[in-house]
Amino acid sequence: MLNLALGPTDTLTSLAGPTITKIEVLRTLDDLGVAKVVPQEGTIHLADLAAKIGVNESLLHRQLKVAYLMGMFQEPSPGEIAHTSFSAAIPDFSPYTQLRTTRLFYTGAWEVANSMRIWQDDPPKDHMQIPVEMADPQHRGMWKILEEDDPDERGHEKFAAGMKALVSAYVGTSFTPYVQGFDWASIGEGLVVDIGGGNGHIEANIFKDLPGVDFLIQDLAENEQATKELAQKQGAGDRISFQVHDFFKPQPTDLQPKAYILSRVLHDWQDADCVRIIQPLIPAMEKGAKLFFSERIPPDGPGEVPVHKELLLRHTDILMFTLYGAKERSRGDFEALFKLADPRLKVKKVQHPPSTIFSMLEVVLDQDQDV
Ligand SMILES: C[S@@+](CC[C@H](N)C(=O)[O-])C[C@H]1O[C@@H](n2cnc3c(N)ncnc32)[C@H](O)[C@@H]1O
């Protein structure tokens, strides 16, 4: 509707101009911590605000004047700055805003067209065809850059915080879809392993709802301390533990988990890598373990979900290509992928909880089927 009202040229002018500026202004004000200094109730004078964050008053005012047009902050009387409900939400979402607008993500986006020109084979012949890797002078992968380039040496910690902010934003303060979206009743008591579980923020928020279940977070060593600290802080020190584990390697045989969780892991990887992540889980599945996935699942066909929701799903599909040469997968894509990993893998249930953009997918091994 808006495109029709504006016409093609104004739509393009808006996209290539003000739309980009809006994102830049959000990033700038977020980076400066403006939303934390503006009081939740009442106002703060512009001069005081500028002094508190240590910037020039008139430069700040120019950024704020764009922000007002987005419904972000307001100036109820000249020089007095107050929150709107939108700007009040900025601090909680800040880790994701900062992650999504980092140099790393932007430089990758610059290379998407170049990557597409040379990406003729699927899977590609070498990693150099991935946009982020093409943009990096040393052609490092996304996780390596994250680890090595963060000025505070906290790249992984910041990434995990971004993931937490994203989940919290969609489901309010609760992680309910992780509790309601999987068949925990069939698990009863025992161990559940979260593969690529980051800093364990999901378990730290659901363990109280699942009294019989202990969780083991497996991830890269960079996430160990953060997981332990978070578990302690939430009073889950005896329920949530951490194991450094590369998910391409065989699973430790002594664990015998009731289920594995893979939340937002597969969308970072191309099909062949996903197969290498799933196959080490088959021995435990032959003993009854289930797989619980949480992923964005775009529709197989048009019109299956509302346009605004499909846009949220397709936006990360492009992002996954930019960062990893990977993708978001529809239910059909997942079924084809599981078949590739082991033909006995069956999608038992897919749930699309209304309160989140993420879907919950349960997969079991059909032991009666011959491989
Ligand atoms: C997109 S994050 C998802 C984090 C968490 N599961 C969530 O839903 O918020 C992907 C995770 O995979 C981890 N990861 C990347 N490569 C890995 C590897 N080879 N072995 C284990 N974990 C890895 C990252 O450190 C990161 O925590």
Coordinates of C-alpha atoms and ligand atoms in Angstrom, one line a residue:
M1 CA 0.0 0.0 0.0
L2 CA 2.7 2.4 1.0
N3 CA 4.7 1.6 -2.2
L4 CA 1.6 2.3 -4.3
A5 CA 1.0 5.6 -2.6
L6 CA 4.6 6.7 -2.9
G7 CA 5.3 5.5 -6.5
P8 CA 8.4 3.6 -7.6
T9 CA 11.0 6.5 -7.5
D10 CA 9.9 7.8 -4.1
T11 CA 9.9 4.2 -2.8
L12 CA 13.5 3.7 -4.0
T13 CA 14.5 7.1 -2.7
S14 CA 13.1 6.2 0.7
L15 CA 14.8 2.8 0.8
A16 CA 18.2 4.0 -0.3
G17 CA 18.0 7.1 1.9
P18 CA 15.9 7.5 5.0
T19 CA 15.4 3.8 5.7
I20 CA 19.2 3.4 5.9
T21 CA 19.5 6.6 8.0
K22 CA 16.9 5.3 10.4
I23 CA 19.0 2.2 11.1
E24 CA 22.2 4.3 11.5
V25 CA 20.5 6.6 13.9
L26 CA 19.2 3.7 16.0
R27 CA 22.7 2.3 16.1
T28 CA 24.3 5.6 17.0
L29 CA 21.9 6.4 19.8
D30 CA 22.1 2.8 21.1
D31 CA 25.9 2.9 21.0
L32 CA 25.9 6.2 23.0
G33 CA 23.6 4.7 25.6
V34 CA 21.0 7.5 25.2
A35 CA 18.0 5.3 26.2
K36 CA 19.6 4.4 29.5
V37 CA 20.1 8.0 30.5
V38 CA 16.7 9.3 29.6
P39 CA 14.5 8.7 32.6
Q40 CA 11.7 6.1 32.4
E41 CA 9.3 8.8 33.8
G42 CA 9.6 12.5 33.1
T43 CA 12.2 14.3 31.0
I44 CA 15.8 15.2 30.9
H45 CA 17.2 18.5 29.4
L46 CA 19.1 18.1 26.2
A47 CA 22.2 19.8 27.6
D48 CA 22.2 17.4 30.6
L49 CA 21.7 14.4 28.4
A50 CA 24.6 15.5 26.1
A51 CA 26.8 16.1 29.1
K52 CA 26.0 12.7 30.7
I53 CA 26.9 10.7 27.5
G54 CA 29.8 13.1 26.7
V55 CA 28.8 14.4 23.2
N56 CA 28.1 17.7 21.5
E57 CA 24.6 18.9 22.3
S58 CA 23.7 20.1 18.8
L59 CA 25.1 17.0 17.1
L60 CA 23.0 14.9 19.5
H61 CA 19.9 17.0 18.8
R62 CA 20.2 16.3 15.0
Q63 CA 20.2 12.6 15.6
L64 CA 17.2 12.9 18.0
K65 CA 15.2 14.8 15.4
V66 CA 15.4 11.9 13.1
A67 CA 14.6 9.5 16.0
Y68 CA 11.4 11.5 16.8
L69 CA 10.2 10.8 13.2
M70 CA 10.5 7.1 13.9
G71 CA 8.5 7.4 17.2
M72 CA 11.8 6.9 19.1
F73 CA 12.2 9.4 22.0
Q74 CA 10.1 12.6 22.1
E75 CA 10.5 16.3 22.9
P76 CA 7.3 17.2 24.7
S77 CA 8.6 20.8 25.3
P78 CA 11.6 22.5 23.6
G79 CA 14.9 20.9 24.8
E80 CA 13.2 18.4 27.2
I81 CA 13.7 14.8 26.1
A82 CA 11.5 11.9 27.1
H83 CA 11.0 8.2 26.2
T84 CA 8.3 6.7 24.0
S85 CA 7.4 3.1 24.5
F86 CA 9.6 2.3 21.5
S87 CA 12.7 4.1 22.9
A88 CA 12.1 2.6 26.4
A89 CA 12.6 -0.9 24.8
I90 CA 16.0 0.0 23.4
P91 CA 18.3 -1.1 26.3
D92 CA 17.0 -4.6 26.6
F93 CA 17.3 -5.2 22.8
S94 CA 20.7 -3.4 22.6
P95 CA 22.9 -6.6 22.4
Y96 CA 21.1 -7.7 19.3
T97 CA 21.0 -4.2 17.7
Q98 CA 24.8 -3.9 18.3
L99 CA 25.4 -7.4 16.9
R100 CA 23.2 -6.9 13.8
T101 CA 24.8 -3.6 13.0
T102 CA 28.5 -4.5 13.5
R103 CA 31.1 -3.9 10.8
L104 CA 31.4 -7.7 10.4
F105 CA 27.7 -8.1 9.3
Y106 CA 27.9 -4.9 7.0
T107 CA 31.1 -5.8 5.2
G108 CA 29.6 -9.2 4.4
A109 CA 26.4 -7.6 3.0
W110 CA 28.6 -5.6 0.6
E111 CA 29.9 -8.8 -1.0
V112 CA 26.6 -10.7 -1.5
A113 CA 26.3 -9.7 -5.2
N114 CA 30.0 -10.7 -5.8
S115 CA 29.5 -13.9 -4.0
M116 CA 26.4 -14.7 -6.1
R117 CA 28.3 -14.1 -9.3
I118 CA 30.8 -16.8 -8.5
W119 CA 28.6 -19.2 -6.4
Q120 CA 27.6 -21.5 -9.2
D121 CA 28.1 -24.9 -7.4
D122 CA 25.9 -26.0 -4.5
P123 CA 27.6 -26.7 -2.2
P124 CA 30.3 -24.3 -3.2
K125 CA 33.9 -25.5 -4.0
D126 CA 35.5 -23.3 -1.4
H127 CA 34.6 -21.2 1.6
M128 CA 35.9 -18.1 -0.2
Q129 CA 32.5 -17.7 -1.9
I130 CA 30.8 -16.9 1.4
P131 CA 30.2 -13.1 1.5
V132 CA 31.7 -12.5 5.0
E133 CA 34.8 -14.5 4.1
M134 CA 35.2 -12.6 0.8
A135 CA 35.1 -9.3 2.7
D136 CA 37.8 -10.3 5.2
P137 CA 41.3 -9.5 4.0
Q138 CA 42.5 -12.8 5.6
H139 CA 39.4 -14.7 4.4
R140 CA 38.5 -16.0 7.8
G141 CA 35.2 -17.5 8.7
M142 CA 32.5 -15.7 10.8
W143 CA 33.3 -17.5 14.1
K144 CA 37.0 -16.9 13.7
I145 CA 36.5 -13.2 13.0
L146 CA 34.1 -12.9 16.0
E147 CA 36.8 -14.5 18.2
E148 CA 39.8 -12.6 17.0
D149 CA 38.6 -9.1 16.1
D150 CA 36.4 -7.9 19.0
P151 CA 38.2 -4.8 20.5
D152 CA 37.2 -6.0 24.0
E153 CA 38.0 -9.7 23.2
R154 CA 34.4 -10.5 24.1
G155 CA 33.1 -11.4 20.6
H156 CA 31.5 -14.7 21.7
E157 CA 30.0 -13.2 24.8
K158 CA 28.5 -10.3 22.9
F159 CA 27.1 -12.8 20.3
A160 CA 25.5 -14.9 23.0
A161 CA 24.0 -11.7 24.6
G162 CA 22.6 -10.8 21.2
M163 CA 20.9 -14.2 20.9
K164 CA 19.4 -13.8 24.3
A165 CA 18.1 -10.3 23.6
L166 CA 16.5 -11.7 20.4
V167 CA 14.7 -14.5 22.1
S168 CA 13.5 -12.3 25.0
A169 CA 12.2 -9.7 22.5
Y170 CA 10.0 -12.2 20.8
V171 CA 8.6 -14.0 23.8
G172 CA 8.5 -11.2 26.3
T173 CA 10.3 -12.1 29.5
S174 CA 9.6 -15.8 29.2
F175 CA 11.1 -18.7 27.3
T176 CA 7.8 -20.5 27.3
P177 CA 8.0 -21.8 23.7
Y178 CA 11.0 -23.9 24.8
V179 CA 8.9 -25.4 27.6
Q180 CA 5.6 -25.8 25.7
G181 CA 6.9 -26.5 22.3
F182 CA 8.7 -29.8 23.0
D183 CA 7.4 -33.1 24.3
W184 CA 9.1 -32.9 27.8
A185 CA 6.5 -35.4 29.2
S186 CA 8.0 -38.2 27.1
I187 CA 11.4 -37.4 28.5
G188 CA 10.5 -37.6 32.1
E189 CA 13.8 -37.3 34.0
G190 CA 17.4 -37.4 32.8
L191 CA 20.0 -35.5 30.8
V192 CA 19.3 -33.1 27.9
V193 CA 22.3 -31.9 25.9
D194 CA 22.1 -28.4 24.2
I195 CA 24.5 -28.5 21.3
G196 CA 25.8 -25.1 20.4
G197 CA 23.9 -23.9 23.4
G198 CA 25.9 -20.6 23.7
N199 CA 26.0 -19.4 27.3
G200 CA 23.0 -21.6 28.3
H201 CA 20.6 -18.7 28.5
I202 CA 17.7 -20.9 27.4
E203 CA 18.2 -23.5 30.1
A204 CA 18.8 -20.8 32.7
N205 CA 15.3 -19.6 32.0
I206 CA 13.5 -22.9 31.7
F207 CA 15.1 -25.3 34.2
K208 CA 12.7 -24.4 37.0
D209 CA 9.8 -25.5 34.8
L210 CA 11.4 -28.9 34.1
P211 CA 12.3 -30.3 37.5
G212 CA 13.5 -33.7 36.5
V213 CA 15.8 -32.6 33.7
D214 CA 19.5 -31.8 34.0
F215 CA 21.1 -29.8 31.1
L216 CA 24.6 -30.0 29.6
I217 CA 25.5 -27.1 27.4
Q218 CA 28.1 -28.0 24.7
D219 CA 29.8 -25.2 22.9
L220 CA 33.2 -23.7 22.1
A221 CA 35.5 -22.9 25.0
E222 CA 34.8 -19.2 24.8
N223 CA 31.3 -19.8 26.2
E224 CA 32.4 -21.8 29.2
Q225 CA 32.8 -19.1 31.8
A226 CA 29.7 -17.2 30.8
T227 CA 27.6 -20.4 31.1
K228 CA 28.9 -21.2 34.5
E229 CA 28.4 -17.6 35.7
L230 CA 24.8 -17.5 34.4
A231 CA 23.9 -20.9 35.9
Q232 CA 25.2 -19.8 39.3
K233 CA 23.4 -16.5 39.1
Q234 CA 20.1 -18.2 38.3
G235 CA 20.6 -20.8 41.1
A236 CA 21.1 -23.6 38.5
G237 CA 24.7 -24.5 39.3
D238 CA 23.8 -28.2 40.0
R239 CA 21.3 -28.5 37.1
I240 CA 23.3 -26.8 34.2
S241 CA 26.8 -27.8 33.3
F242 CA 29.1 -27.0 30.4
Q243 CA 31.3 -29.2 28.2
V244 CA 33.7 -27.9 25.5
H245 CA 32.7 -29.9 22.5
D246 CA 33.1 -29.4 18.7
F247 CA 29.8 -30.5 17.3
F248 CA 31.5 -32.0 14.2
K249 CA 33.2 -34.6 16.5
P250 CA 31.6 -37.8 17.8
Q251 CA 29.5 -37.4 20.9
P252 CA 31.0 -38.6 24.2
T253 CA 29.6 -42.1 24.7
D254 CA 29.1 -41.9 28.5
L255 CA 26.3 -39.2 28.3
Q256 CA 23.3 -41.2 27.2
P257 CA 21.0 -38.2 26.9
K258 CA 17.2 -38.3 26.6
A259 CA 17.3 -35.6 24.0
Y260 CA 19.5 -33.1 22.2
I261 CA 18.5 -29.5 21.7
L262 CA 19.8 -27.6 18.6
S263 CA 18.5 -24.1 18.8
R264 CA 19.3 -21.8 15.9
V265 CA 22.4 -23.9 15.0
L266 CA 21.6 -25.5 11.7
H267 CA 20.7 -22.2 10.0
D268 CA 24.4 -21.2 10.3
W269 CA 25.5 -24.2 8.2
Q270 CA 25.3 -25.5 4.7
D271 CA 23.5 -28.9 4.2
A272 CA 26.7 -31.0 4.1
D273 CA 27.9 -29.4 7.4
C274 CA 24.4 -30.0 9.0
V275 CA 24.7 -33.6 8.1
R276 CA 28.0 -33.7 9.9
I277 CA 26.4 -32.1 12.9
I278 CA 23.4 -34.5 13.0
Q279 CA 25.1 -37.8 12.3
P280 CA 27.1 -38.0 15.5
L281 CA 23.8 -37.9 17.4
I282 CA 22.4 -41.1 15.7
P283 CA 24.0 -43.6 18.2
A284 CA 22.2 -42.0 21.1
M285 CA 19.0 -41.8 19.0
E286 CA 19.2 -45.5 18.4
K287 CA 18.9 -45.8 22.2
G288 CA 15.8 -43.6 22.2
A289 CA 17.1 -40.0 22.3
K290 CA 15.1 -37.3 20.5
L291 CA 16.1 -34.2 18.7
F292 CA 14.5 -30.9 19.6
F293 CA 15.1 -28.0 17.1
S294 CA 14.2 -24.4 17.4
E295 CA 14.6 -22.6 14.1
R296 CA 12.9 -20.0 11.9
I297 CA 11.0 -22.0 9.4
P298 CA 9.9 -20.0 6.4
P299 CA 6.9 -21.3 4.4
D300 CA 7.2 -23.8 1.6
G301 CA 4.7 -21.8 -0.5
P302 CA 3.4 -18.2 -0.8
G303 CA 0.6 -17.0 1.4
E304 CA 1.1 -19.6 4.2
V305 CA 2.1 -16.9 6.8
P306 CA 1.4 -13.1 7.0
V307 CA 3.7 -10.9 5.0
H308 CA 5.3 -9.2 7.9
K309 CA 6.2 -12.6 9.5
E310 CA 7.5 -14.0 6.2
L311 CA 9.7 -10.9 5.9
L312 CA 11.2 -11.5 9.3
L313 CA 11.9 -15.1 8.2
R314 CA 13.3 -14.2 4.8
H315 CA 15.5 -11.4 6.3
T316 CA 17.5 -13.9 8.3
D317 CA 17.6 -16.2 5.4
I318 CA 19.6 -13.5 3.5
L319 CA 21.7 -12.8 6.6
M320 CA 22.6 -16.5 7.0
F321 CA 23.8 -16.5 3.4
T322 CA 25.9 -13.4 4.0
L323 CA 27.5 -14.7 7.2
Y324 CA 27.9 -18.4 6.5
G325 CA 26.7 -19.2 3.0
A326 CA 23.9 -20.9 4.9
K327 CA 20.1 -20.6 5.0
E328 CA 16.8 -20.8 6.8
R329 CA 14.9 -24.0 5.9
S330 CA 11.3 -24.6 5.3
R331 CA 9.7 -27.8 6.7
G332 CA 10.3 -29.4 3.3
D333 CA 13.9 -28.4 3.3
F334 CA 14.3 -29.9 6.8
E335 CA 12.7 -33.1 5.8
A336 CA 15.1 -33.4 2.8
L337 CA 18.1 -32.5 5.1
F338 CA 17.2 -35.2 7.7
K339 CA 16.8 -37.8 5.0
L340 CA 20.3 -36.9 3.8
A341 CA 21.7 -37.4 7.3
D342 CA 19.8 -40.7 8.0
P343 CA 16.6 -41.9 6.2
R344 CA 15.2 -43.1 9.5
L345 CA 14.9 -39.6 10.9
K346 CA 11.3 -38.4 10.9
V347 CA 9.8 -35.0 11.8
K348 CA 7.3 -35.9 14.5
K349 CA 5.9 -32.5 15.2
V350 CA 6.3 -28.9 14.2
Q351 CA 4.9 -26.1 16.3
H352 CA 4.7 -22.4 15.4
P353 CA 4.0 -20.7 18.7
P354 CA 2.2 -17.4 18.2
S355 CA 4.5 -15.5 20.6
T356 CA 7.7 -16.1 18.7
I357 CA 9.1 -16.1 15.2
F358 CA 10.9 -19.4 16.0
S359 CA 9.3 -22.8 15.4
M360 CA 9.8 -25.9 17.5
L361 CA 10.5 -29.1 15.6
E362 CA 10.7 -32.5 17.1
V363 CA 12.6 -35.3 15.3
V364 CA 12.7 -39.0 16.1
L365 CA 14.5 -42.0 14.7
D366 CA 12.1 -44.6 13.1
Q367 CA 13.9 -47.8 14.2
D368 CA 11.5 -50.0 12.2
Q369 CA 12.7 -48.5 8.9
D370 CA 15.6 -50.0 7.1
V371 CA 18.4 -47.6 6.2
Ligands
LIG1 C1 23.4 -18.9 16.5 S1 24.2 -19.4 18.0 C2 22.9 -20.2 18.9 C3 23.1 -20.2 20.4 C4 21.9 -20.8 21.2 N1 21.7 -22.2 20.8 C5 20.6 -20.0 21.0 O1 19.6 -20.5 20.5 O2 20.6 -18.8 21.4 C6 25.2 -20.8 17.4 C7 26.2 -21.4 18.5 O3 27.0 -22.4 17.9 C8 28.3 -22.4 18.5 N2 29.2 -23.0 17.6 C9 29.8 -22.6 16.4 N3 30.6 -23.6 15.9 C10 30.6 -24.6 16.8 C11 31.3 -25.9 16.9 N4 32.1 -26.3 15.9 N5 31.0 -26.7 17.9 C12 30.2 -26.3 18.9 N6 29.5 -25.1 18.9 C13 29.7 -24.3 17.9 C14 28.5 -20.9 18.7 O4 29.5 -20.6 19.6 C15 27.1 -20.4 19.1 O5 27.0 -20.4 20.5

